Coordinates of C-alpha atoms in Angstrom, one line a residue:
M1 CA 152.1 73.8 70.7
S2 CA 151.7 74.5 74.4
I3 CA 155.3 75.8 74.5
L4 CA 154.5 78.4 71.8
I5 CA 151.4 79.6 73.7
A6 CA 153.4 79.9 76.9
L7 CA 156.0 82.1 75.2
K8 CA 153.3 84.4 73.8
M9 CA 151.4 84.9 77.0
P10 CA 150.3 88.6 77.4
N11 CA 151.6 90.7 80.2
K12 CA 149.5 90.6 83.4
T13 CA 147.5 93.6 84.5
V14 CA 147.6 95.1 88.0
N15 CA 145.2 97.3 89.8
H16 CA 147.3 100.4 90.7
N17 CA 145.2 102.6 92.9
G18 CA 142.0 101.9 91.0
M19 CA 143.6 101.9 87.5
E20 CA 144.2 98.7 85.5
L21 CA 147.8 98.9 84.1
K22 CA 149.7 96.4 82.0
S23 CA 152.7 95.1 83.9
K24 CA 156.0 93.6 83.0
V25 CA 159.1 92.5 84.9
I26 CA 162.5 94.1 84.5
S27 CA 165.1 91.7 85.9
I28 CA 167.7 93.4 88.2
K29 CA 170.9 91.9 89.4
N30 CA 173.0 92.3 92.6
Q31 CA 176.2 94.3 92.1
N32 CA 176.9 93.9 95.8
E33 CA 174.9 93.4 98.9
N34 CA 173.2 96.8 98.8
V35 CA 173.3 97.8 95.1
Y36 CA 171.2 96.4 92.2
E37 CA 171.8 97.1 88.5
I38 CA 168.9 98.0 86.3
P39 CA 169.4 97.0 82.7
K40 CA 168.5 98.9 79.5
S41 CA 164.7 98.7 79.1
Q42 CA 161.6 100.4 77.8
I43 CA 158.4 101.1 79.6
D44 CA 155.3 101.9 77.4
N45 CA 152.8 104.6 78.2
G46 CA 150.4 103.2 80.9
E47 CA 152.7 100.2 81.6
L48 CA 154.0 99.4 85.1
G49 CA 157.5 97.8 85.1
F50 CA 158.4 95.9 88.3
Y51 CA 162.1 95.7 89.2
K52 CA 162.6 92.1 90.5
I53 CA 165.9 90.4 91.5
N54 CA 166.7 87.9 88.8
G55 CA 163.2 88.4 87.5
R56 CA 161.5 86.9 90.5
D57 CA 162.0 88.5 93.9
G58 CA 161.4 91.8 95.6
I59 CA 163.9 93.5 97.8
N60 CA 163.8 92.8 101.5
L61 CA 163.9 96.0 103.5
E62 CA 163.8 96.8 107.2
K63 CA 161.8 99.7 108.6
G64 CA 163.9 102.9 108.2
D65 CA 166.1 101.6 105.3
E66 CA 166.7 104.3 102.7
V67 CA 166.3 103.3 99.0
L68 CA 167.8 105.5 96.3
I69 CA 166.9 104.9 92.6
V70 CA 169.0 106.4 89.9
L71 CA 167.8 106.0 86.3
N72 CA 169.5 107.3 83.2
I73 CA 166.8 108.2 80.7
K74 CA 167.5 108.4 77.0
T75 CA 165.1 110.8 75.3
E76 CA 165.0 113.6 72.8
N77 CA 162.3 115.4 74.6
V78 CA 161.1 115.2 78.2
D79 CA 159.6 112.0 79.6
H80 CA 157.2 111.9 82.5
C81 CA 158.1 109.2 85.0
V82 CA 156.5 107.7 88.0
L83 CA 158.4 105.6 90.6
G84 CA 156.8 103.7 93.4
Y85 CA 156.9 100.6 95.5
C86 CA 154.4 97.8 96.3
I87 CA 154.3 96.0 99.6
N88 CA 151.5 93.7 100.7
E89 CA 149.7 94.6 97.5
E90 CA 149.6 98.3 98.5
Y91 CA 151.0 100.7 95.9
T92 CA 152.7 103.9 96.9
D93 CA 154.0 106.4 94.3
F94 CA 156.9 108.5 95.7
F95 CA 158.1 110.3 92.6
L96 CA 156.3 111.9 89.6
A97 CA 158.1 114.5 87.4
P98 CA 159.3 115.2 83.9
I99 CA 162.8 113.9 83.2
S100 CA 165.2 114.7 80.4
D101 CA 168.3 112.8 81.5
T102 CA 169.1 111.5 85.0
L103 CA 166.4 110.8 87.6
E104 CA 167.3 110.4 91.3
A105 CA 164.6 109.7 93.8
S106 CA 164.5 108.0 97.2
F107 CA 162.2 106.8 99.9
I108 CA 162.5 105.4 103.4
A109 CA 160.8 102.1 104.1
P110 CA 157.9 102.7 106.5
K111 CA 157.9 99.0 107.6
G112 CA 159.9 95.8 107.1
G113 CA 159.0 93.4 104.3
E114 CA 159.5 92.5 100.6
Y115 CA 159.3 95.6 98.4
Y116 CA 158.6 95.6 94.7
I117 CA 159.9 98.8 93.2
Y118 CA 158.3 100.0 90.0
S119 CA 158.3 102.6 87.2
I120 CA 155.2 103.6 85.3
G121 CA 155.4 105.0 81.8
A122 CA 153.6 108.3 81.8
S123 CA 154.8 109.8 78.5
A124 CA 153.1 109.8 75.1
S125 CA 155.4 107.1 74.0
F126 CA 158.1 104.8 75.5
T127 CA 160.3 105.8 78.4
N128 CA 163.7 104.5 77.5
I129 CA 165.9 103.6 80.4
A130 CA 169.6 103.4 79.3
S131 CA 170.7 102.1 82.7
G132 CA 170.1 102.5 86.4
K133 CA 170.9 101.4 89.9
I134 CA 169.0 100.8 93.2
H135 CA 171.0 101.6 96.3
I136 CA 169.9 100.4 99.7
N137 CA 171.2 102.3 102.8
P138 CA 170.3 100.2 105.8
N139 CA 168.8 101.9 108.8
K140 CA 171.8 102.3 111.2
E141 CA 169.9 103.9 114.1
E142 CA 170.7 102.0 117.2
E143 CA 167.8 101.1 119.4
K144 CA 167.8 102.9 122.8
E145 CA 166.9 100.8 125.8

């Protein structure tokens, strides 16, 4: 009976800037060293979906690394989408807009650490993600002595 209970555990909630949101994990996989594949998924209204490598880990970034997220949204109307990242339990939204097909958004890592990139469903119903990718462009600035 304990196995059945473990399988039916509800999603956790997270405090995102003062709002309690349901959360779920969307497992991403490495395509190569700097590209991660986002699978087909749904994010409900008011739900925060964390993109985690193999369902467990965030993405390690160095200060100045550029991160580009490309999502292919399947919708008959226009969906509202929020993208952000969490580092050290601090949430930062960097994209909020209505989307009807492909979303491209980027940010530059303000400090090094393990980043958890997320999407928040902000439409009246589900946001349907047909596919997506996360591209990491390492900071290539050479330090001057």
